[in-house]
XYZ file of N, CA, C and O in Angstrom:
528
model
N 0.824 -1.189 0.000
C 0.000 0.000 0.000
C 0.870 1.255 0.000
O 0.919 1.939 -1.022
N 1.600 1.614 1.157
C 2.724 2.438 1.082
C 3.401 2.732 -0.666
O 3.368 3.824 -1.235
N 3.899 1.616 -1.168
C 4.432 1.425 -2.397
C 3.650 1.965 -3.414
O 4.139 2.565 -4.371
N 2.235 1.748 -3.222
C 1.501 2.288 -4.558
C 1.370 4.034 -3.862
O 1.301 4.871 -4.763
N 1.340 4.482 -2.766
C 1.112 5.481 -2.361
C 2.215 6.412 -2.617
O 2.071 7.635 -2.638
N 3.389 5.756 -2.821
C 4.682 6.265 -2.901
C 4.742 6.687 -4.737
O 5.089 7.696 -5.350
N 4.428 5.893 -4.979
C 4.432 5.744 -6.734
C 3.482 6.663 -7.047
O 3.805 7.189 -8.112
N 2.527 7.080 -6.652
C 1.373 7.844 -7.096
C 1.674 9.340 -6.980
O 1.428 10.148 -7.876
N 2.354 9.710 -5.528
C 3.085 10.697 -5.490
C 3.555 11.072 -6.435
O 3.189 12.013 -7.139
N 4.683 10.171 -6.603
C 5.659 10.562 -8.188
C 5.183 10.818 -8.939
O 5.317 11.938 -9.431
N 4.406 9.941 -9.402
C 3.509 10.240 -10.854
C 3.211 12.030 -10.970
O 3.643 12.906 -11.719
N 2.257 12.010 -9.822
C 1.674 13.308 -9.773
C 3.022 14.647 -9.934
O 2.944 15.593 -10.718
N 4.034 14.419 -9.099
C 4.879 15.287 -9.111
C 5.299 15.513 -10.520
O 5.084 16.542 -11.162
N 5.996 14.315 -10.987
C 6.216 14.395 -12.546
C 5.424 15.414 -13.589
O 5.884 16.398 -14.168
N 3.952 14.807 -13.648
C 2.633 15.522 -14.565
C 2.922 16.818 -14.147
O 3.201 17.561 -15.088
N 2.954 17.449 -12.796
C 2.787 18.877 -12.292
C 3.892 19.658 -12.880
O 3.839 20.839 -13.224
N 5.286 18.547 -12.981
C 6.184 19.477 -13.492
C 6.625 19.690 -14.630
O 7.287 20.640 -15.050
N 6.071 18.356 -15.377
C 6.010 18.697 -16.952
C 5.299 19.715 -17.240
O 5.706 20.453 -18.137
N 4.060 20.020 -16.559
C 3.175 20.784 -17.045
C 3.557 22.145 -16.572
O 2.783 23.089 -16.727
N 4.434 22.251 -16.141
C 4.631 23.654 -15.785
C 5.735 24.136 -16.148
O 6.002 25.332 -16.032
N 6.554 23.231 -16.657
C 7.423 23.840 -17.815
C 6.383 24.049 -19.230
O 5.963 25.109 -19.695
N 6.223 23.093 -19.558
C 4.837 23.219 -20.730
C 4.082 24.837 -20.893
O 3.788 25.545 -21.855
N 3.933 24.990 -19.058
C 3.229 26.550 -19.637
C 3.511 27.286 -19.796
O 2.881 28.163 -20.386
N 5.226 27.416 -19.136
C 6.382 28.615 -19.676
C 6.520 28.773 -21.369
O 6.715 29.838 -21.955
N 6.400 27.711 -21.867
C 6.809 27.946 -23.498
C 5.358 28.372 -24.055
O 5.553 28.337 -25.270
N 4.153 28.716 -23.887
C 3.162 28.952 -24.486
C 3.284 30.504 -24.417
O 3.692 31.046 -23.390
N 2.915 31.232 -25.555
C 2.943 32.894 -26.092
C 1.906 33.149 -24.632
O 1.122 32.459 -23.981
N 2.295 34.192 -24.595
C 1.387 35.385 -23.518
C 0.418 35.618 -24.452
O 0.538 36.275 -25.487
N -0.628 35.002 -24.006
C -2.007 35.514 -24.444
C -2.080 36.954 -24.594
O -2.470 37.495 -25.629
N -1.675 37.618 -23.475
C -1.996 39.517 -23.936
C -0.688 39.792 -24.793
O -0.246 40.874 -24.409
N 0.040 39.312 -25.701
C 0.922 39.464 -26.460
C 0.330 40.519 -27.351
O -0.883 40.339 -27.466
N 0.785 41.591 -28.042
C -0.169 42.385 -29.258
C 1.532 41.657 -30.576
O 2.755 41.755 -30.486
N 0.829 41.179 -31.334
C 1.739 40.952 -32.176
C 1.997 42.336 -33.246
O 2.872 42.233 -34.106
N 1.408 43.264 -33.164
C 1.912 44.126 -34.071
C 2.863 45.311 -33.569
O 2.397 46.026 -32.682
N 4.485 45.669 -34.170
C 5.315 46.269 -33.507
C 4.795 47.783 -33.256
O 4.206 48.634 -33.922
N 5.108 47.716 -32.475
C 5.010 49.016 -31.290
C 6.189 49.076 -30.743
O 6.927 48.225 -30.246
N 6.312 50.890 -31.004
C 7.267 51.294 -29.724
C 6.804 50.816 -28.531
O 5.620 50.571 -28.303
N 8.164 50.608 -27.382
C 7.673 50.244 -26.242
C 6.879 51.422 -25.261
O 6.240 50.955 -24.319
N 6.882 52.753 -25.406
C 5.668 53.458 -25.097
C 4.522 53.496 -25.623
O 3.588 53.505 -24.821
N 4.243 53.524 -26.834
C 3.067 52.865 -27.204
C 2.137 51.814 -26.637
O 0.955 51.890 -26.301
N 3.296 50.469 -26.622
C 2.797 49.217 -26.394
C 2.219 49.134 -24.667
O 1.340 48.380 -24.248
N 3.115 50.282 -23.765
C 2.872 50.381 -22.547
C 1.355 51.283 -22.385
O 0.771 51.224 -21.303
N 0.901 51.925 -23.272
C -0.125 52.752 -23.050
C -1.001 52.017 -23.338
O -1.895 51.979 -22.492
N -1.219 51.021 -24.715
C -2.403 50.219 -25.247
C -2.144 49.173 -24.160
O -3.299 48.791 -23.972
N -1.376 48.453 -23.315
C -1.226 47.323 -22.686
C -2.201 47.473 -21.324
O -2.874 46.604 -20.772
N -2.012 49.049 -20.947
C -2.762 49.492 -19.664
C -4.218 49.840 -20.177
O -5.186 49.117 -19.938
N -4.288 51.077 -20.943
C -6.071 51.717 -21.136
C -6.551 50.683 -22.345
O -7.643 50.265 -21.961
N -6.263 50.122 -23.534
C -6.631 50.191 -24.529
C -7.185 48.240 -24.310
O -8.361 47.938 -24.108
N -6.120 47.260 -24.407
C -5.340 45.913 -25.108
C -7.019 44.909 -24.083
O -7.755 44.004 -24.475
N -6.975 45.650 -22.815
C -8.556 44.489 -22.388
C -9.362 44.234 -22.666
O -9.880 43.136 -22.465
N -10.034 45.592 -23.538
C -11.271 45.382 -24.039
C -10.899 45.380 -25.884
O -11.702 44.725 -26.549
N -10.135 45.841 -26.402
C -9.793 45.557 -27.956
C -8.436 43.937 -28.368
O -7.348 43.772 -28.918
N -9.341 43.244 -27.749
C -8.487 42.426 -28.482
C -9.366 40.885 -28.626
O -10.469 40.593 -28.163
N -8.501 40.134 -29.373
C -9.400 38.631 -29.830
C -10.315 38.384 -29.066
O -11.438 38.297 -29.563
N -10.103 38.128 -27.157
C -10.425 37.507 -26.021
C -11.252 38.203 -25.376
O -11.804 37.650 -24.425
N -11.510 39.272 -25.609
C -12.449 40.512 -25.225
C -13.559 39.765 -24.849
O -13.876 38.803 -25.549
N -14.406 40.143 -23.539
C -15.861 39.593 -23.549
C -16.780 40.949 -24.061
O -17.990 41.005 -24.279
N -15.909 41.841 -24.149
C -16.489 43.155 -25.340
C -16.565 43.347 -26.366
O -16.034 44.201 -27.077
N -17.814 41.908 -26.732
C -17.913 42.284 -28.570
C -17.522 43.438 -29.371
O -16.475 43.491 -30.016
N -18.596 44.567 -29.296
C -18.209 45.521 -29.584
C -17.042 45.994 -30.125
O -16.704 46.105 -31.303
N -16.221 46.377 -28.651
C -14.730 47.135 -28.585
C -13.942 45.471 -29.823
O -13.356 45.882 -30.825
N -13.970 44.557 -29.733
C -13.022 44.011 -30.295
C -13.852 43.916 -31.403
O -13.380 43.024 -32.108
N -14.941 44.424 -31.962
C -15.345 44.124 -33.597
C -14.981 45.830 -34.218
O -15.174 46.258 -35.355
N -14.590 46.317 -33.409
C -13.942 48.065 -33.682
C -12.685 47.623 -33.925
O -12.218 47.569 -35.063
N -11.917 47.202 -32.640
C -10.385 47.160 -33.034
C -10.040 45.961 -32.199
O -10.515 45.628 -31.113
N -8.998 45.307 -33.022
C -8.844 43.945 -32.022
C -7.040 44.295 -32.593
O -6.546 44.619 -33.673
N -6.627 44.088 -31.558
C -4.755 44.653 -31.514
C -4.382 43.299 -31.727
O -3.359 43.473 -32.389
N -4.480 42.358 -31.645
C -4.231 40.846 -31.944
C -4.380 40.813 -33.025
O -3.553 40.222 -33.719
N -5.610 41.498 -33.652
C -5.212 40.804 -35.505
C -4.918 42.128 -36.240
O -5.058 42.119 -37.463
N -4.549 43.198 -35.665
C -4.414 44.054 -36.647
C -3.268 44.201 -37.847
O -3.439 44.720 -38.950
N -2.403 43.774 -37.474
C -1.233 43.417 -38.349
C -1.129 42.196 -39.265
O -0.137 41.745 -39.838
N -2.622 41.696 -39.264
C -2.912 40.966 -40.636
C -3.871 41.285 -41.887
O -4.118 40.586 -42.869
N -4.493 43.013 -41.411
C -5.611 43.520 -42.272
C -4.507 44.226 -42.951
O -3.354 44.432 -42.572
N -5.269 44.629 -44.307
C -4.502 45.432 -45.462
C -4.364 46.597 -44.820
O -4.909 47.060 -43.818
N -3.167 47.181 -45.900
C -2.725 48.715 -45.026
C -3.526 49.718 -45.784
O -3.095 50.871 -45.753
N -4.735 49.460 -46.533
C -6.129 50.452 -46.419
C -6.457 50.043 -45.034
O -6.323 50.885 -44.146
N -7.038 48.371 -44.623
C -7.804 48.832 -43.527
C -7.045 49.845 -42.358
O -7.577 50.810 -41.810
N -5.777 49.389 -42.161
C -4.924 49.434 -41.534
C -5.037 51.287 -41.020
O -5.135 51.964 -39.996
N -4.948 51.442 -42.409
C -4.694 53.024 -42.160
C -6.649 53.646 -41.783
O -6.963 54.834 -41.857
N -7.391 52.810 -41.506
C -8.522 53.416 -41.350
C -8.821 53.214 -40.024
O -9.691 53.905 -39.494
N -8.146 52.249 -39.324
C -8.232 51.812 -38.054
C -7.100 52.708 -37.524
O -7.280 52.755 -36.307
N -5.994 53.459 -37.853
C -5.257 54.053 -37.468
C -6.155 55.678 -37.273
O -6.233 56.507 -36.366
N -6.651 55.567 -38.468
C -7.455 57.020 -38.221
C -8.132 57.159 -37.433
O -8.068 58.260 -36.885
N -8.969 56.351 -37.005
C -10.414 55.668 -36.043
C -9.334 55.911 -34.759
O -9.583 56.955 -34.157
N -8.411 55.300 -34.329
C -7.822 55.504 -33.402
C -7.535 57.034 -32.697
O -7.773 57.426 -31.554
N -6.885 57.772 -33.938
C -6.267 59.159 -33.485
C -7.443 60.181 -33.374
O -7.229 61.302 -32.914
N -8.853 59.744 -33.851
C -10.087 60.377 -33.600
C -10.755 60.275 -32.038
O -11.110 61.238 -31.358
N -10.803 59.285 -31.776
C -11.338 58.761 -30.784
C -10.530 59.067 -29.683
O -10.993 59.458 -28.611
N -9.193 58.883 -29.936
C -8.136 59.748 -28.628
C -7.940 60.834 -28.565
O -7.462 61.194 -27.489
N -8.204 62.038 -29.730
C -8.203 63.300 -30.124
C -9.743 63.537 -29.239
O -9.796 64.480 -28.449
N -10.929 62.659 -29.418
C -11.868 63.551 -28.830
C -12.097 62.734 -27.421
O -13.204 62.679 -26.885
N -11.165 62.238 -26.996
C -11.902 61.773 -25.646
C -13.033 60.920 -25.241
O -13.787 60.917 -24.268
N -12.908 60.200 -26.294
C -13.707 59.149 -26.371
C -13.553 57.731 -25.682
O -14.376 56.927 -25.244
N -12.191 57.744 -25.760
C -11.715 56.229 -25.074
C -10.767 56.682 -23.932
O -10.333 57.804 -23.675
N -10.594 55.621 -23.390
C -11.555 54.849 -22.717
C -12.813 55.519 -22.746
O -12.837 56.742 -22.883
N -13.946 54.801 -22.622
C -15.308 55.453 -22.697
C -15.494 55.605 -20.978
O -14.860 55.040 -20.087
N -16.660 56.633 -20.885
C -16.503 57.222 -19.310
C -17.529 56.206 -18.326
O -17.796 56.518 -17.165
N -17.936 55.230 -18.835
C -18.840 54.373 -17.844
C -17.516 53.450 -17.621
O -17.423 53.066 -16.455
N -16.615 53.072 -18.364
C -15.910 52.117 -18.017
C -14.494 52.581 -17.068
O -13.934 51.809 -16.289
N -14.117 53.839 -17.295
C -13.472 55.103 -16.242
C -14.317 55.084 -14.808
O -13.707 55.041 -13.740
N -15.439 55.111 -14.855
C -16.002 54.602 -13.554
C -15.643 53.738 -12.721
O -15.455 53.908 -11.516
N -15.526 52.705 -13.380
C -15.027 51.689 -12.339
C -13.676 51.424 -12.488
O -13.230 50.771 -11.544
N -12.825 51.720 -13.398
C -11.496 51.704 -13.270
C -10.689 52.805 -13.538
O -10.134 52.793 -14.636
N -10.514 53.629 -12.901
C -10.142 55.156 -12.864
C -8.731 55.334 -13.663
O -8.217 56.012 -14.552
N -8.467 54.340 -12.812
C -6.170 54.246 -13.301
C -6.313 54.072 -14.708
O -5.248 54.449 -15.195
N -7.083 53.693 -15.609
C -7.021 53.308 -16.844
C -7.194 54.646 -17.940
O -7.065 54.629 -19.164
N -7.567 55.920 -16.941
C -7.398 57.396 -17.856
C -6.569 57.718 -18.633
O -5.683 58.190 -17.920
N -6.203 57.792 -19.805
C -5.528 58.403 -20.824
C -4.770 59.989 -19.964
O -5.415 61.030 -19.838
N -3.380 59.815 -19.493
C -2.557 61.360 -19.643
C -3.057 62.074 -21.363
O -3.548 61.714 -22.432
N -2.481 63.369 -20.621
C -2.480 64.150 -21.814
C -0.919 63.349 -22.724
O -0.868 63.197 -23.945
N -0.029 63.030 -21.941
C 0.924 62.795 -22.344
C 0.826 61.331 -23.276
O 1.392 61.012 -24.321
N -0.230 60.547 -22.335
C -0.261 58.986 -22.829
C -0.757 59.290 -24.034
O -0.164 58.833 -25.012
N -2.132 60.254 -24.262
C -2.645 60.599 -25.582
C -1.685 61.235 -26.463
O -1.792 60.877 -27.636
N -0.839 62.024 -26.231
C 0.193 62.432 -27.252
C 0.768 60.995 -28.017
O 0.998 60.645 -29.175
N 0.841 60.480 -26.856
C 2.031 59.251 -27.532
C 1.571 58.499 -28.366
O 2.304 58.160 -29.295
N 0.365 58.061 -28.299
C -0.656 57.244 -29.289
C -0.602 57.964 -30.360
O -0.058 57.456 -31.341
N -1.298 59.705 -30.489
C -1.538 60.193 -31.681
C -0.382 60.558 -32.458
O -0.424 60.692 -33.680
N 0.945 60.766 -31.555
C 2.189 60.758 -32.975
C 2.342 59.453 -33.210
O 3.051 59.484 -34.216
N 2.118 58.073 -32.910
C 2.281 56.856 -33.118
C 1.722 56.310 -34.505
O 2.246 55.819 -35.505
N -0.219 56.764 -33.924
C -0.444 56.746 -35.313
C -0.326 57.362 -36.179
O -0.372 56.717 -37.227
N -0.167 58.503 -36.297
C 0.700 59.481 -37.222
C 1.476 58.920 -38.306
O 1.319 58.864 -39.526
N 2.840 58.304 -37.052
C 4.166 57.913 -38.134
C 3.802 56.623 -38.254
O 4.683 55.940 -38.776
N 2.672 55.954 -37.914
C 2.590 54.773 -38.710
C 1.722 54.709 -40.278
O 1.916 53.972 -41.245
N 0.657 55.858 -40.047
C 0.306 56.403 -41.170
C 1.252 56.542 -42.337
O 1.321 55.905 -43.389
N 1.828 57.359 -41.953
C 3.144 57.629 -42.674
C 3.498 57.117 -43.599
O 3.377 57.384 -44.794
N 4.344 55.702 -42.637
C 4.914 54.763 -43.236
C 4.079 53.862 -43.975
O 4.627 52.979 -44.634
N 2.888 53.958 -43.959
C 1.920 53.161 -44.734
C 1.974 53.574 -45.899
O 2.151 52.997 -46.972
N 1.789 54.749 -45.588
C 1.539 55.625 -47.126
C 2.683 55.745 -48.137
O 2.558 55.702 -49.361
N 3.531 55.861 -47.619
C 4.505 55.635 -48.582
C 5.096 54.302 -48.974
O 5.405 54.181 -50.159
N 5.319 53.186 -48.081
C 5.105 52.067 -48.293
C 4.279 51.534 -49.991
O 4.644 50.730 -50.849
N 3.025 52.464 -49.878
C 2.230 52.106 -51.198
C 2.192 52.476 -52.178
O 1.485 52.057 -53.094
N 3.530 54.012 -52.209
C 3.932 54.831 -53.574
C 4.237 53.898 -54.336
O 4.603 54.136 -55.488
């Protein structure tokens, strides 16, 4: 009895630790695969990346913008979702203010909003000429 009790242990220890190396090698789900400066990526990671992305339980916000697949739409859509972006942060739209309610820290600086709207800017940019 001991013996099978002893063995079962192991077993279990084994499974627990395969599996937890196993979960080190799997991508970070909140990964945004499309490059971003790392201020950028720090501003969409905090206000923006919870509710716009694949995993969203916010239809909506992720049938607007989903940061997970954006770097597989054409650089028309690309550049229309870029525009949509620098509108919506230009007028104070996003975060939207019922959802600022309950999570305050998630406010856009004046500064955080700068950083987005020259972002999309020079990604505009580079789109556009990209397609000369």
């Amino acid at each position: 009895m001991k013996k099978l009790n002893l063995l079962t242990i192991l077993l279990l220890a084994i499974l627990m630790s395969s599996s937890m190396l196993l979960a080190d090698e799997r991508p970070d789900s909140k990964e945004i695969p499309m490059k971003m400066p790392e201020k950028v990526k720090a501003v969409v990671d905090n206000s923006c990346f919870g509710c716009h992305n694949t995993d969203s339980r916010n239809d909506d916000a992720k049938k607007e913008l989903d940061f997970k697949t954006m770097h597989q739409l054409s650089d028309i859509k690309k550049l229309g979702i870029l525009k949509d972006i620098g509108e919506v942060i230009e007028e104070n739209e996003m975060p939207p203010e019922k959802f600022l309610e309950k999570r305050p820290e998630k406010e856009l600086t004046d500064e955080q909003k700068q950083i987005l709207i020259d972002w999309v800017k020079k990604e505009s940019m580079a789109l556009m000429h990209r397609n000369k």
